[in-house]
Amino acid sequence: MTLRIATFNAENLFRRPRVFALEDQAERREVLQDFAALVSVLDHETYTAEDKETITGILEKYDVHNSRSRTRPFVVNETRGGAKLFKVKQGGAIEIVAKGRQNWVGWAEMVRDDLNWDAVQNTGRLIAEVDADILLTVEVEDRLALDRFNEQVLKDVMGAKSYPFNMLIDGNDSRGIDVGLFSRRPVECVRSHIFDTVSGRTIFSRDCPEFEVELADGKPLWILGNHFKSKGFGNPAESAAKRKMQAKRVKAIYEAALERSARVVVAGDLNDTPDSDPLELLLDAGLQDAMSHPSYTGAPGTYGTGQSLKQKIDYLMFSPDLFDRVQAVDVERRGIWAPHTFKSFETVTSKATQASDHGALFADLEM
């Protein structure tokens, strides 16, 4: 029996924060840094004069207090009838009236844009083309999003074979992007690691869910799904340290899973290259990278044009027992808009309509 296992950072299975639509990377980073600064200051027990100046400056900079604004990238939600963080004075100036975090009820959150339907359909087209038996999905909003996509896009629009099993546990990402699973084999057990910490710090940016999938021979296969800390935002050294911490924990989870079954897969968007410290930790544990298999002869990367190892950030990594069963490995890239490098689906006509800027990595195993 041939079993196809795949991983795909779909990008379009959740409503993305408006800030990610900004084409200027420096502008996007500035907005995200300001949002992070606002959230941090809002958590202070007591707001000093400097804190209030910081909060006011950020709110006014992005017109956050203007409920009619169609461009503000984030909002401050306050419960109806509860104590307020600020008031708008005559003339439009903001005054912070709360004395600290305990004196008002609410939170700051990103404004989300509606889904691009063309992009969602192209995501369905790509997933239908790959036709994996087990598909790890990265950047998904929730389990109901998986379920709706399965029924309304894969089945109804694409006319493709749908998935009888899907699973997702909400993780730690404040934007609500999670790691989930589509499967044509029963999902028997799920273990979450959202509460794993080191020295009081949360390890996983999203989660490292363990999915136990029952195969046709009755033996279990464990999929460890991941989406490591991005390189795109925050301090580069801190981000690198975070990914290394995540890899170290995944290594321990993998070794524990091996005691339950010889069939273990570590998969997902690890946001780092094969020569990085996090990946070396995982490879040193005995995991084998699918794209190192002799059957794979394509471009070295999985992201963007994929023409460089610097663009290899998505992985299927197999335990020795599974790697010995690998028959073929490939990357489905036609959902990406890269007109000067390769031919996309005819329905992918721009970055706005692409399924994702990641390819779907898949491997066929003889079980």
mmCIF file of N, CA and C in Angstrom, residues 45-165:
data_model
loop_
_atom_site.group_PDB
_atom_site.id
_atom_site.type_symbol
_atom_site.label_atom_id
_atom_site.label_comp_id
_atom_site.label_asym_id
_atom_site.label_seq_id
_atom_site.Cartn_x
_atom_site.Cartn_y
_atom_site.Cartn_z
ATOM 1 N N GLU A 45 0.985 47.048 35.331
ATOM 2 C CA GLU A 45 0.066 47.143 36.472
ATOM 3 C C GLU A 45 -0.360 48.580 36.721
ATOM 4 N N THR A 46 0.596 49.498 36.599
ATOM 5 C CA THR A 46 0.323 50.931 36.766
ATOM 6 C C THR A 46 0.864 51.675 35.555
ATOM 7 N N TYR A 47 0.074 52.582 34.997
ATOM 8 C CA TYR A 47 0.512 53.352 33.844
ATOM 9 C C TYR A 47 1.194 54.638 34.302
ATOM 10 N N THR A 48 2.482 54.725 34.042
ATOM 11 C CA THR A 48 3.232 55.941 34.356
ATOM 12 C C THR A 48 2.916 56.998 33.303
ATOM 13 N N ALA A 49 3.399 58.201 33.527
ATOM 14 C CA ALA A 49 3.211 59.277 32.540
ATOM 15 C C ALA A 49 3.838 58.879 31.210
ATOM 16 N N GLU A 50 4.987 58.200 31.274
ATOM 17 C CA GLU A 50 5.658 57.751 30.048
ATOM 18 C C GLU A 50 4.829 56.671 29.344
ATOM 19 N N ASP A 51 4.241 55.756 30.136
ATOM 20 C CA ASP A 51 3.381 54.720 29.565
ATOM 21 C C ASP A 51 2.200 55.350 28.830
ATOM 22 N N LYS A 52 1.567 56.328 29.479
ATOM 23 C CA LYS A 52 0.397 56.968 28.877
ATOM 24 C C LYS A 52 0.778 57.693 27.596
ATOM 25 N N GLU A 53 1.958 58.278 27.580
ATOM 26 C CA GLU A 53 2.437 58.962 26.375
ATOM 27 C C GLU A 53 2.663 57.958 25.246
ATOM 28 N N THR A 54 3.216 56.792 25.594
ATOM 29 C CA THR A 54 3.447 55.743 24.590
ATOM 30 C C THR A 54 2.129 55.237 24.019
ATOM 31 N N ILE A 55 1.174 54.938 24.910
ATOM 32 C CA ILE A 55 -0.130 54.432 24.467
ATOM 33 C C ILE A 55 -0.817 55.461 23.572
ATOM 34 N N THR A 56 -0.848 56.701 24.020
ATOM 35 C CA THR A 56 -1.494 57.765 23.245
ATOM 36 C C THR A 56 -0.844 57.914 21.877
ATOM 37 N N GLY A 57 0.477 57.919 21.852
ATOM 38 C CA GLY A 57 1.204 58.097 20.596
ATOM 39 C C GLY A 57 0.868 57.014 19.578
ATOM 40 N N ILE A 58 0.798 55.760 20.034
ATOM 41 C CA ILE A 58 0.508 54.646 19.116
ATOM 42 C C ILE A 58 -0.947 54.692 18.651
ATOM 43 N N LEU A 59 -1.866 54.969 19.567
ATOM 44 C CA LEU A 59 -3.282 55.038 19.197
ATOM 45 C C LEU A 59 -3.522 56.137 18.165
ATOM 46 N N GLU A 60 -2.903 57.295 18.374
ATOM 47 C CA GLU A 60 -3.094 58.409 17.450
ATOM 48 C C GLU A 60 -2.378 58.174 16.127
ATOM 49 N N LYS A 61 -1.215 57.558 16.173
ATOM 50 C CA LYS A 61 -0.438 57.286 14.960
ATOM 51 C C LYS A 61 -1.233 56.473 13.953
ATOM 52 N N TYR A 62 -2.011 55.497 14.477
ATOM 53 C CA TYR A 62 -2.752 54.595 13.582
ATOM 54 C C TYR A 62 -4.256 54.854 13.581
ATOM 55 N N ASP A 63 -4.669 56.004 14.160
ATOM 56 C CA ASP A 63 -6.092 56.369 14.142
ATOM 57 C C ASP A 63 -6.957 55.280 14.783
ATOM 58 N N VAL A 64 -6.387 54.614 15.792
ATOM 59 C CA VAL A 64 -7.056 53.477 16.421
ATOM 60 C C VAL A 64 -8.361 53.885 17.097
ATOM 61 N N HIS A 65 -8.423 55.121 17.586
ATOM 62 C CA HIS A 65 -9.609 55.586 18.304
ATOM 63 C C HIS A 65 -10.755 55.978 17.383
ATOM 64 N N ASN A 66 -10.518 55.968 16.070
ATOM 65 C CA ASN A 66 -11.538 56.354 15.098
ATOM 66 C C ASN A 66 -12.266 55.106 14.599
ATOM 67 N N SER A 67 -13.466 54.881 15.093
ATOM 68 C CA SER A 67 -14.213 53.670 14.749
ATOM 69 C C SER A 67 -14.613 53.634 13.279
ATOM 70 N N ARG A 68 -14.548 54.780 12.588
ATOM 71 C CA ARG A 68 -14.922 54.826 11.175
ATOM 72 C C ARG A 68 -13.730 54.595 10.245
ATOM 73 N N SER A 69 -12.558 54.504 10.818
ATOM 74 C CA SER A 69 -11.359 54.323 9.990
ATOM 75 C C SER A 69 -11.380 52.979 9.279
ATOM 76 N N ARG A 70 -11.058 52.993 7.995
ATOM 77 C CA ARG A 70 -10.998 51.760 7.200
ATOM 78 C C ARG A 70 -9.556 51.296 6.992
ATOM 79 N N THR A 71 -8.623 52.008 7.595
ATOM 80 C CA THR A 71 -7.209 51.671 7.387
ATOM 81 C C THR A 71 -6.488 51.288 8.674
ATOM 82 N N ARG A 72 -7.086 51.535 9.824
ATOM 83 C CA ARG A 72 -6.367 51.247 11.072
ATOM 84 C C ARG A 72 -6.032 49.753 11.146
ATOM 85 N N PRO A 73 -4.779 49.418 11.476
ATOM 86 C CA PRO A 73 -4.356 48.017 11.454
ATOM 87 C C PRO A 73 -4.733 47.238 12.709
ATOM 88 N N PHE A 74 -5.039 47.927 13.797
ATOM 89 C CA PHE A 74 -5.466 47.247 15.018
ATOM 90 C C PHE A 74 -6.424 48.128 15.795
ATOM 91 N N VAL A 75 -7.125 47.514 16.738
ATOM 92 C CA VAL A 75 -8.125 48.231 17.533
ATOM 93 C C VAL A 75 -7.926 47.897 19.005
ATOM 94 N N VAL A 76 -8.536 48.714 19.853
ATOM 95 C CA VAL A 76 -8.624 48.414 21.284
ATOM 96 C C VAL A 76 -10.088 48.113 21.567
ATOM 97 N N ASN A 77 -10.372 46.891 21.936
ATOM 98 C CA ASN A 77 -11.733 46.482 22.281
ATOM 99 C C ASN A 77 -11.975 46.708 23.771
ATOM 100 N N GLU A 78 -13.047 47.395 24.082
ATOM 101 C CA GLU A 78 -13.421 47.629 25.467
ATOM 102 C C GLU A 78 -14.819 47.064 25.690
ATOM 103 N N THR A 79 -15.026 46.381 26.806
ATOM 104 C CA THR A 79 -16.327 45.774 27.066
ATOM 105 C C THR A 79 -17.375 46.848 27.294
ATOM 106 N N ARG A 80 -18.565 46.603 26.775
ATOM 107 C CA ARG A 80 -19.655 47.561 26.887
ATOM 108 C C ARG A 80 -20.046 47.770 28.348
ATOM 109 N N GLY A 81 -20.073 49.001 28.746
ATOM 110 C CA GLY A 81 -20.476 49.323 30.116
ATOM 111 C C GLY A 81 -19.351 49.213 31.128
ATOM 112 N N GLY A 82 -18.172 48.746 30.696
ATOM 113 C CA GLY A 82 -17.049 48.579 31.616
ATOM 114 C C GLY A 82 -16.165 49.808 31.674
ATOM 115 N N ALA A 83 -15.180 49.781 32.555
ATOM 116 C CA ALA A 83 -14.226 50.879 32.668
ATOM 117 C C ALA A 83 -13.413 50.995 31.384
ATOM 118 N N LYS A 84 -13.040 52.210 31.019
ATOM 119 C CA LYS A 84 -12.392 52.480 29.747
ATOM 120 C C LYS A 84 -10.889 52.729 29.903
ATOM 121 N N LEU A 85 -10.168 52.448 28.812
ATOM 122 C CA LEU A 85 -8.737 52.759 28.759
ATOM 123 C C LEU A 85 -8.530 54.242 28.493
ATOM 124 N N PHE A 86 -9.312 54.798 27.570
ATOM 125 C CA PHE A 86 -9.102 56.194 27.174
ATOM 126 C C PHE A 86 -10.434 56.862 26.830
ATOM 127 N N LYS A 87 -10.383 58.157 26.703
ATOM 128 C CA LYS A 87 -11.514 58.907 26.173
ATOM 129 C C LYS A 87 -10.988 59.891 25.142
ATOM 130 N N VAL A 88 -11.856 60.241 24.204
ATOM 131 C CA VAL A 88 -11.480 61.194 23.162
ATOM 132 C C VAL A 88 -12.058 62.550 23.545
ATOM 133 N N LYS A 89 -11.177 63.520 23.728
ATOM 134 C CA LYS A 89 -11.592 64.858 24.150
ATOM 135 C C LYS A 89 -12.072 65.663 22.946
ATOM 136 N N GLN A 90 -12.723 66.740 23.229
ATOM 137 C CA GLN A 90 -13.181 67.626 22.171
ATOM 138 C C GLN A 90 -11.970 68.091 21.354
ATOM 139 N N GLY A 91 -12.079 67.976 20.068
ATOM 140 C CA GLY A 91 -10.947 68.298 19.207
ATOM 141 C C GLY A 91 -10.222 67.067 18.735
ATOM 142 N N GLY A 92 -10.537 65.888 19.342
ATOM 143 C CA GLY A 92 -9.986 64.630 18.853
ATOM 144 C C GLY A 92 -8.790 64.088 19.607
ATOM 145 N N ALA A 93 -8.269 64.831 20.579
ATOM 146 C CA ALA A 93 -7.116 64.347 21.341
ATOM 147 C C ALA A 93 -7.520 63.201 22.269
ATOM 148 N N ILE A 94 -6.580 62.296 22.521
ATOM 149 C CA ILE A 94 -6.830 61.126 23.381
ATOM 150 C C ILE A 94 -6.305 61.382 24.787
ATOM 151 N N GLU A 95 -7.092 60.986 25.771
ATOM 152 C CA GLU A 95 -6.645 61.045 27.164
ATOM 153 C C GLU A 95 -6.764 59.649 27.773
ATOM 154 N N ILE A 96 -5.670 59.126 28.299
ATOM 155 C CA ILE A 96 -5.677 57.823 28.967
ATOM 156 C C ILE A 96 -6.250 58.019 30.363
ATOM 157 N N VAL A 97 -7.376 57.372 30.614
ATOM 158 C CA VAL A 97 -8.059 57.565 31.897
ATOM 159 C C VAL A 97 -7.841 56.391 32.856
ATOM 160 N N ALA A 98 -7.453 55.239 32.338
ATOM 161 C CA ALA A 98 -7.185 54.088 33.210
ATOM 162 C C ALA A 98 -5.859 54.289 33.933
ATOM 163 N N LYS A 99 -5.814 53.867 35.180
ATOM 164 C CA LYS A 99 -4.588 54.008 35.966
ATOM 165 C C LYS A 99 -3.629 52.838 35.769
ATOM 166 N N GLY A 100 -4.161 51.719 35.222
ATOM 167 C CA GLY A 100 -3.326 50.539 35.001
ATOM 168 C C GLY A 100 -4.161 49.406 34.453
ATOM 169 N N ARG A 101 -3.544 48.244 34.268
ATOM 170 C CA ARG A 101 -4.201 47.110 33.629
ATOM 171 C C ARG A 101 -5.469 46.675 34.362
ATOM 172 N N GLN A 102 -5.487 46.818 35.695
ATOM 173 C CA GLN A 102 -6.633 46.362 36.464
ATOM 174 C C GLN A 102 -7.795 47.345 36.456
ATOM 175 N N ASN A 103 -7.578 48.536 35.844
ATOM 176 C CA ASN A 103 -8.599 49.577 35.916
ATOM 177 C C ASN A 103 -9.478 49.686 34.667
ATOM 178 N N TRP A 104 -9.275 48.806 33.712
ATOM 179 C CA TRP A 104 -10.147 48.808 32.543
ATOM 180 C C TRP A 104 -10.277 47.381 32.023
ATOM 181 N N VAL A 105 -11.315 47.113 31.252
ATOM 182 C CA VAL A 105 -11.586 45.767 30.770
ATOM 183 C C VAL A 105 -11.577 45.781 29.242
ATOM 184 N N GLY A 106 -10.621 45.083 28.661
ATOM 185 C CA GLY A 106 -10.538 45.036 27.201
ATOM 186 C C GLY A 106 -9.198 44.507 26.739
ATOM 187 N N TRP A 107 -8.913 44.664 25.459
ATOM 188 C CA TRP A 107 -7.689 44.133 24.872
ATOM 189 C C TRP A 107 -7.452 44.783 23.516
ATOM 190 N N ALA A 108 -6.216 44.681 23.029
ATOM 191 C CA ALA A 108 -5.858 45.160 21.688
ATOM 192 C C ALA A 108 -5.779 43.952 20.756
ATOM 193 N N GLU A 109 -6.266 44.129 19.522
ATOM 194 C CA GLU A 109 -6.172 43.041 18.556
ATOM 195 C C GLU A 109 -6.048 43.585 17.142
ATOM 196 N N MET A 110 -5.462 42.763 16.272
ATOM 197 C CA MET A 110 -5.287 43.121 14.872
ATOM 198 C C MET A 110 -6.635 43.132 14.145
ATOM 199 N N VAL A 111 -6.781 44.074 13.221
ATOM 200 C CA VAL A 111 -7.938 44.082 12.334
ATOM 201 C C VAL A 111 -7.673 43.096 11.208
ATOM 202 N N ARG A 112 -8.659 42.241 10.921
ATOM 203 C CA ARG A 112 -8.482 41.218 9.892
ATOM 204 C C ARG A 112 -9.263 41.569 8.637
ATOM 205 N N ASP A 113 -8.674 41.241 7.492
ATOM 206 C CA ASP A 113 -9.350 41.422 6.217
ATOM 207 C C ASP A 113 -10.101 40.159 5.836
ATOM 208 N N ASP A 114 -11.071 40.301 4.931
ATOM 209 C CA ASP A 114 -11.809 39.147 4.450
ATOM 210 C C ASP A 114 -10.908 38.256 3.613
ATOM 211 N N LEU A 115 -11.245 36.986 3.546
ATOM 212 C CA LEU A 115 -10.483 36.042 2.735
ATOM 213 C C LEU A 115 -10.605 36.370 1.258
ATOM 214 N N ASN A 116 -9.508 36.148 0.513
ATOM 215 C CA ASN A 116 -9.523 36.288 -0.932
ATOM 216 C C ASN A 116 -10.022 34.969 -1.515
ATOM 217 N N TRP A 117 -11.231 34.987 -2.095
ATOM 218 C CA TRP A 117 -11.856 33.753 -2.543
ATOM 219 C C TRP A 117 -11.056 33.067 -3.643
ATOM 220 N N ASP A 118 -10.445 33.850 -4.553
ATOM 221 C CA ASP A 118 -9.633 33.253 -5.614
ATOM 222 C C ASP A 118 -8.447 32.496 -5.017
ATOM 223 N N ALA A 119 -7.831 33.089 -4.000
ATOM 224 C CA ALA A 119 -6.697 32.436 -3.349
ATOM 225 C C ALA A 119 -7.136 31.157 -2.634
ATOM 226 N N VAL A 120 -8.307 31.219 -1.986
ATOM 227 C CA VAL A 120 -8.821 30.032 -1.297
ATOM 228 C C VAL A 120 -9.078 28.908 -2.292
ATOM 229 N N GLN A 121 -9.665 29.237 -3.448
ATOM 230 C CA GLN A 121 -9.922 28.213 -4.458
ATOM 231 C C GLN A 121 -8.611 27.622 -4.987
ATOM 232 N N ASN A 122 -7.599 28.461 -5.144
ATOM 233 C CA ASN A 122 -6.313 27.942 -5.611
ATOM 234 C C ASN A 122 -5.646 27.072 -4.553
ATOM 235 N N THR A 123 -5.897 27.384 -3.278
ATOM 236 C CA THR A 123 -5.430 26.500 -2.213
ATOM 237 C C THR A 123 -6.104 25.139 -2.349
ATOM 238 N N GLY A 124 -7.406 25.142 -2.619
ATOM 239 C CA GLY A 124 -8.132 23.892 -2.836
ATOM 240 C C GLY A 124 -7.606 23.142 -4.048
ATOM 241 N N ARG A 125 -7.300 23.890 -5.111
ATOM 242 C CA ARG A 125 -6.776 23.267 -6.339
ATOM 243 C C ARG A 125 -5.446 22.565 -6.052
ATOM 244 N N LEU A 126 -4.579 23.225 -5.301
ATOM 245 C CA LEU A 126 -3.277 22.637 -4.989
ATOM 246 C C LEU A 126 -3.435 21.392 -4.118
ATOM 247 N N ILE A 127 -4.264 21.487 -3.079
ATOM 248 C CA ILE A 127 -4.452 20.344 -2.181
ATOM 249 C C ILE A 127 -5.073 19.168 -2.935
ATOM 250 N N ALA A 128 -6.000 19.466 -3.853
ATOM 251 C CA ALA A 128 -6.615 18.409 -4.656
ATOM 252 C C ALA A 128 -5.578 17.743 -5.560
ATOM 253 N N GLU A 129 -4.667 18.541 -6.124
ATOM 254 C CA GLU A 129 -3.631 17.990 -7.001
ATOM 255 C C GLU A 129 -2.677 17.086 -6.226
ATOM 256 N N VAL A 130 -2.309 17.506 -5.029
ATOM 257 C CA VAL A 130 -1.392 16.691 -4.212
ATOM 258 C C VAL A 130 -2.081 15.405 -3.779
ATOM 259 N N ASP A 131 -3.345 15.504 -3.374
ATOM 260 C CA ASP A 131 -4.156 14.335 -3.034
ATOM 261 C C ASP A 131 -3.470 13.443 -2.000
ATOM 262 N N ALA A 132 -3.002 14.065 -0.922
ATOM 263 C CA ALA A 132 -2.308 13.315 0.125
ATOM 264 C C ALA A 132 -3.288 12.513 0.969
ATOM 265 N N ASP A 133 -2.809 11.407 1.506
ATOM 266 C CA ASP A 133 -3.613 10.637 2.454
ATOM 267 C C ASP A 133 -3.600 11.294 3.830
ATOM 268 N N ILE A 134 -2.461 11.893 4.154
ATOM 269 C CA ILE A 134 -2.306 12.622 5.414
ATOM 270 C C ILE A 134 -1.640 13.952 5.073
ATOM 271 N N LEU A 135 -2.295 15.053 5.428
ATOM 272 C CA LEU A 135 -1.785 16.379 5.086
ATOM 273 C C LEU A 135 -1.722 17.254 6.327
ATOM 274 N N LEU A 136 -0.502 17.662 6.692
ATOM 275 C CA LEU A 136 -0.340 18.614 7.783
ATOM 276 C C LEU A 136 -0.590 20.007 7.219
ATOM 277 N N THR A 137 -1.483 20.759 7.847
ATOM 278 C CA THR A 137 -1.831 22.091 7.379
ATOM 279 C C THR A 137 -1.300 23.140 8.347
ATOM 280 N N VAL A 138 -0.563 24.104 7.820
ATOM 281 C CA VAL A 138 0.019 25.178 8.630
ATOM 282 C C VAL A 138 -0.682 26.490 8.283
ATOM 283 N N GLU A 139 -0.881 27.335 9.283
ATOM 284 C CA GLU A 139 -1.588 28.605 9.157
ATOM 285 C C GLU A 139 -3.060 28.392 8.817
ATOM 286 N N VAL A 140 -3.755 27.798 9.770
ATOM 287 C CA VAL A 140 -5.194 27.556 9.678
ATOM 288 C C VAL A 140 -5.849 28.217 10.892
ATOM 289 N N GLU A 141 -7.038 28.792 10.691
ATOM 290 C CA GLU A 141 -7.676 29.562 11.759
ATOM 291 C C GLU A 141 -8.229 28.680 12.875
ATOM 292 N N ASP A 142 -8.960 27.637 12.524
ATOM 293 C CA ASP A 142 -9.525 26.755 13.543
ATOM 294 C C ASP A 142 -10.024 25.469 12.877
ATOM 295 N N ARG A 143 -10.523 24.530 13.682
ATOM 296 C CA ARG A 143 -10.954 23.258 13.114
ATOM 297 C C ARG A 143 -12.169 23.426 12.208
ATOM 298 N N LEU A 144 -13.039 24.368 12.552
ATOM 299 C CA LEU A 144 -14.211 24.596 11.711
ATOM 300 C C LEU A 144 -13.815 25.147 10.345
ATOM 301 N N ALA A 145 -12.726 25.924 10.292
ATOM 302 C CA ALA A 145 -12.223 26.400 9.000
ATOM 303 C C ALA A 145 -11.767 25.218 8.155
ATOM 304 N N LEU A 146 -11.084 24.261 8.787
ATOM 305 C CA LEU A 146 -10.693 23.042 8.078
ATOM 306 C C LEU A 146 -11.926 22.307 7.568
ATOM 307 N N ASP A 147 -12.930 22.199 8.418
ATOM 308 C CA ASP A 147 -14.134 21.458 8.066
ATOM 309 C C ASP A 147 -14.882 22.130 6.912
ATOM 310 N N ARG A 148 -15.030 23.454 6.992
ATOM 311 C CA ARG A 148 -15.720 24.185 5.927
ATOM 312 C C ARG A 148 -14.942 24.090 4.616
ATOM 313 N N PHE A 149 -13.632 24.239 4.687
ATOM 314 C CA PHE A 149 -12.795 24.140 3.486
ATOM 315 C C PHE A 149 -12.927 22.752 2.864
ATOM 316 N N ASN A 150 -12.932 21.743 3.699
ATOM 317 C CA ASN A 150 -13.041 20.362 3.246
ATOM 318 C C ASN A 150 -14.338 20.141 2.465
ATOM 319 N N GLU A 151 -15.453 20.629 3.021
ATOM 320 C CA GLU A 151 -16.761 20.392 2.416
ATOM 321 C C GLU A 151 -17.083 21.369 1.291
ATOM 322 N N GLN A 152 -16.820 22.649 1.523
ATOM 323 C CA GLN A 152 -17.285 23.675 0.586
ATOM 324 C C GLN A 152 -16.315 23.957 -0.557
ATOM 325 N N VAL A 153 -15.024 23.721 -0.327
ATOM 326 C CA VAL A 153 -14.031 24.001 -1.382
ATOM 327 C C VAL A 153 -13.550 22.708 -2.034
ATOM 328 N N LEU A 154 -12.946 21.830 -1.241
ATOM 329 C CA LEU A 154 -12.421 20.590 -1.824
ATOM 330 C C LEU A 154 -13.519 19.755 -2.483
ATOM 331 N N LYS A 155 -14.588 19.530 -1.742
ATOM 332 C CA LYS A 155 -15.652 18.644 -2.233
ATOM 333 C C LYS A 155 -16.587 19.343 -3.226
ATOM 334 N N ASP A 156 -17.149 20.499 -2.828
ATOM 335 C CA ASP A 156 -18.183 21.134 -3.641
ATOM 336 C C ASP A 156 -17.626 21.891 -4.846
ATOM 337 N N VAL A 157 -16.562 22.659 -4.652
ATOM 338 C CA VAL A 157 -16.024 23.484 -5.745
ATOM 339 C C VAL A 157 -15.055 22.700 -6.617
ATOM 340 N N MET A 158 -14.119 21.996 -5.997
ATOM 341 C CA MET A 158 -13.108 21.262 -6.753
ATOM 342 C C MET A 158 -13.590 19.897 -7.235
ATOM 343 N N GLY A 159 -14.626 19.388 -6.595
ATOM 344 C CA GLY A 159 -15.075 18.044 -6.935
ATOM 345 C C GLY A 159 -14.041 16.995 -6.602
ATOM 346 N N ALA A 160 -13.215 17.297 -5.610
ATOM 347 C CA ALA A 160 -12.115 16.407 -5.232
ATOM 348 C C ALA A 160 -12.533 15.493 -4.088
ATOM 349 N N LYS A 161 -11.699 14.522 -3.824
ATOM 350 C CA LYS A 161 -11.921 13.602 -2.720
ATOM 351 C C LYS A 161 -11.671 14.346 -1.416
ATOM 352 N N SER A 162 -12.665 14.380 -0.548
ATOM 353 C CA SER A 162 -12.533 15.115 0.703
ATOM 354 C C SER A 162 -11.924 14.225 1.787
ATOM 355 N N TYR A 163 -11.754 14.815 2.964
ATOM 356 C CA TYR A 163 -11.114 14.108 4.075
ATOM 357 C C TYR A 163 -12.126 13.797 5.169
ATOM 358 N N PRO A 164 -12.279 12.537 5.545
ATOM 359 C CA PRO A 164 -13.235 12.198 6.600
ATOM 360 C C PRO A 164 -12.784 12.621 7.992
ATOM 361 N N PHE A 165 -11.473 12.911 8.141
ATOM 362 C CA PHE A 165 -10.963 13.278 9.468
ATOM 363 C C PHE A 165 -10.176 14.580 9.357
#
